[in-house]
Amino acid sequence: MEPLSEASYRALYLLVSGDSALWAIIWISFSVSLRAVLFAAPFALLTAFALAYLKFPGRRLVIALFNTALSIPAVVVGLTLYLLLSRAGPLGDWRLLFTQDAMIIGQFVLCFPILVAMGHSALQASDRRIWETALTLGADPWRAMLTVVHEARFGLIAALVAGFGRIIAEVGSSMMVGGNILNVTRNIPTAIALETSRGSFAQGIALGVVLLLLALTLNLTLTGIQGRGDIRP
Amino acid sequence: MTPWLNIQNLGFSRDKRKILESISMDIHPGDLTLLTGHNGSGKTTLLRIMAGLLKPDSGRFSLEGKTQPNWHRSRSLLRRNVCYLHQRPYLFDGSVSDNISYGLRCQKLDMRQIEARVMDALVNASLEHLSGRNSRELSGGEQQRVAIVRAQVLNPRLMLLDEPLANMDKQSRRQCLSMINQLHRKQVSVILTSHEPQQGELDITRHLHLYQGILSQKEPPQI
């Protein structure tokens, strides 16, 4: 096992020298998580809107279920998907196991409840007059919905940022359904887990720094967004 | 003369409590109706139903003499012809021009036509100096006036103003009253609510009063 100071120095060197293996891992992480959150966003937004603006039997139960799903462990999602996607599983014919698509599905499942729960809170808190004003000015329900979304955009962007933050750092699902294959499905969290188990800390530290910088950036973005959202008199 | 809008036996209940009971009324072009009633008497509920925002439990709507077969059809006609302004109107995030052009953009008019109509409306209301200002920077009185212009630019047949003069300073109130009188002169029907009859300079043509969900007519006061 290399000393911490030496590992940190090598980690810094890997980052600034543009080490191709390291940057490939970072690229895979961002690409997979971004696609997952972008696929989930429209469906989550529609669900959040329906929960905030429509009255239907079982609405409260659905909200409670989404809130419960916020704390679902990533490894449970990974295990369930593994069983579904493995050759012997019901979706085995899709041949998705150990691909980026499988990772995207896993991350989709993980971020969907966050997007719905936070999106629902943002839309629920938005002023009801927006919807009524839009309708009375001649908007159809679809356009009125887009107007509400526009007015609540700061809260909704915060939901996207939080969802992205959750999935880019998750290891359980990606490890199980992605398989941690170099240059294919190895992302930042799975690479950190692997390098640590091998006692090679430099790459792990470098990737950890990237995650920490990402967390800082996301938090600053969130703070900025929340600051812009509360200027209504 | 056939009224533009006729409402027959409108009823509405909430949580088994009757809010409106057998409301019937006619609206003629250019009517300026004052609707009074104490807080919670159902004024806002009535306006929201007339704007097609709330479904009544019962009642029939006739527009230009044609009785509408169901609420779905009535609602679509009401939303096309009626504009409702909340007590504290909501202005969308964006400039005053963006707000005023909203309804015109919904009608998918061409941009040059929209710009011309927006500018025209702003000049008529002496609000052209606010055109580029963000709606969130406006005072309460300015917001109310911009909201009236935003509705007026769509040429509605009926404008429903929920307590438009509440919490206004003298100057804003005077400007608002003048805009409402102008609507009346342009043959737009207006119904405005107030929880009490007030003195002022509106050309009220009819005074209706809501008490325990029942509508009655009173002598027109000056507001």
Coordinates of C-alpha atoms in Angstrom, one line a residue, chain A residues 49 53 126-148 151 232, chain B residues 47-48 51-54 78-93 95-96 98-107 135 143-144 146-154 156 159-162:
Chain A
F49 CA -47.6 18.0 -12.2
Y53 CA -52.6 19.7 -9.9
S126 CA -46.2 27.4 -6.8
D127 CA -49.0 30.0 -6.9
R128 CA -52.4 28.5 -8.0
R129 CA -53.1 31.9 -9.7
I130 CA -50.5 31.0 -12.4
W131 CA -52.7 28.1 -13.7
E132 CA -55.9 30.1 -13.5
T133 CA -54.4 33.2 -15.0
A134 CA -53.0 31.3 -18.0
L135 CA -56.4 29.6 -18.6
T136 CA -58.3 32.9 -18.4
L137 CA -55.9 34.4 -20.9
G138 CA -56.8 31.8 -23.4
A139 CA -54.1 29.2 -22.8
D140 CA -55.0 25.5 -23.4
P141 CA -54.2 23.2 -20.5
W142 CA -50.9 22.1 -22.1
R143 CA -49.7 25.7 -22.4
A144 CA -51.0 26.5 -19.0
M145 CA -48.9 23.6 -17.6
L146 CA -45.8 24.9 -19.4
T147 CA -46.4 28.3 -17.9
V148 CA -46.6 26.8 -14.4
E151 CA -42.8 30.0 -13.2
R232 CA -41.0 37.3 -5.8
Chain B
L47 CA -66.8 34.9 -10.7
R48 CA -64.6 31.8 -11.0
A51 CA -64.8 32.5 -15.9
G52 CA -65.0 28.8 -16.6
L53 CA -62.5 28.0 -13.9
L54 CA -64.8 26.2 -11.5
L78 CA -66.7 31.3 -21.3
R79 CA -62.9 30.9 -21.4
R80 CA -62.9 32.4 -24.9
N81 CA -64.9 35.4 -24.0
V82 CA -64.4 36.1 -20.3
C83 CA -61.3 37.3 -18.5
Y84 CA -61.0 37.0 -14.7
L85 CA -58.6 39.1 -12.6
H86 CA -57.7 37.9 -9.2
Q87 CA -57.8 40.2 -6.2
R88 CA -54.0 40.3 -6.4
P89 CA -53.4 39.6 -10.1
Y90 CA -50.5 37.3 -10.9
L91 CA -48.0 38.7 -13.4
F92 CA -45.8 36.1 -15.0
D93 CA -42.0 36.4 -14.6
S95 CA -41.3 42.1 -18.8
V96 CA -44.6 44.0 -18.8
D98 CA -44.2 39.8 -22.3
N99 CA -47.2 39.7 -19.9
I100 CA -49.4 41.7 -22.1
S101 CA -48.6 39.6 -25.2
Y102 CA -49.2 36.3 -23.4
G103 CA -52.8 35.9 -24.4
L104 CA -52.1 37.1 -28.0
R105 CA -49.3 34.5 -28.2
C106 CA -51.8 31.9 -27.1
Q107 CA -53.9 32.9 -30.1
S135 CA -43.3 42.6 -13.7
Q143 CA -49.5 45.4 -11.3
Q144 CA -53.3 45.8 -11.2
V146 CA -51.0 45.9 -16.2
A147 CA -53.2 43.0 -15.5
I148 CA -56.3 44.9 -16.7
V149 CA -54.4 45.8 -19.9
R150 CA -53.3 42.2 -20.3
A151 CA -56.9 41.1 -20.3
Q152 CA -58.2 44.1 -22.2
V153 CA -55.9 43.5 -25.2
L154 CA -57.7 40.2 -25.8
P156 CA -63.0 40.0 -24.0
M159 CA -64.2 41.2 -17.5
L160 CA -64.6 39.9 -14.0
L161 CA -62.6 42.0 -11.5
D162 CA -62.3 40.5 -8.0

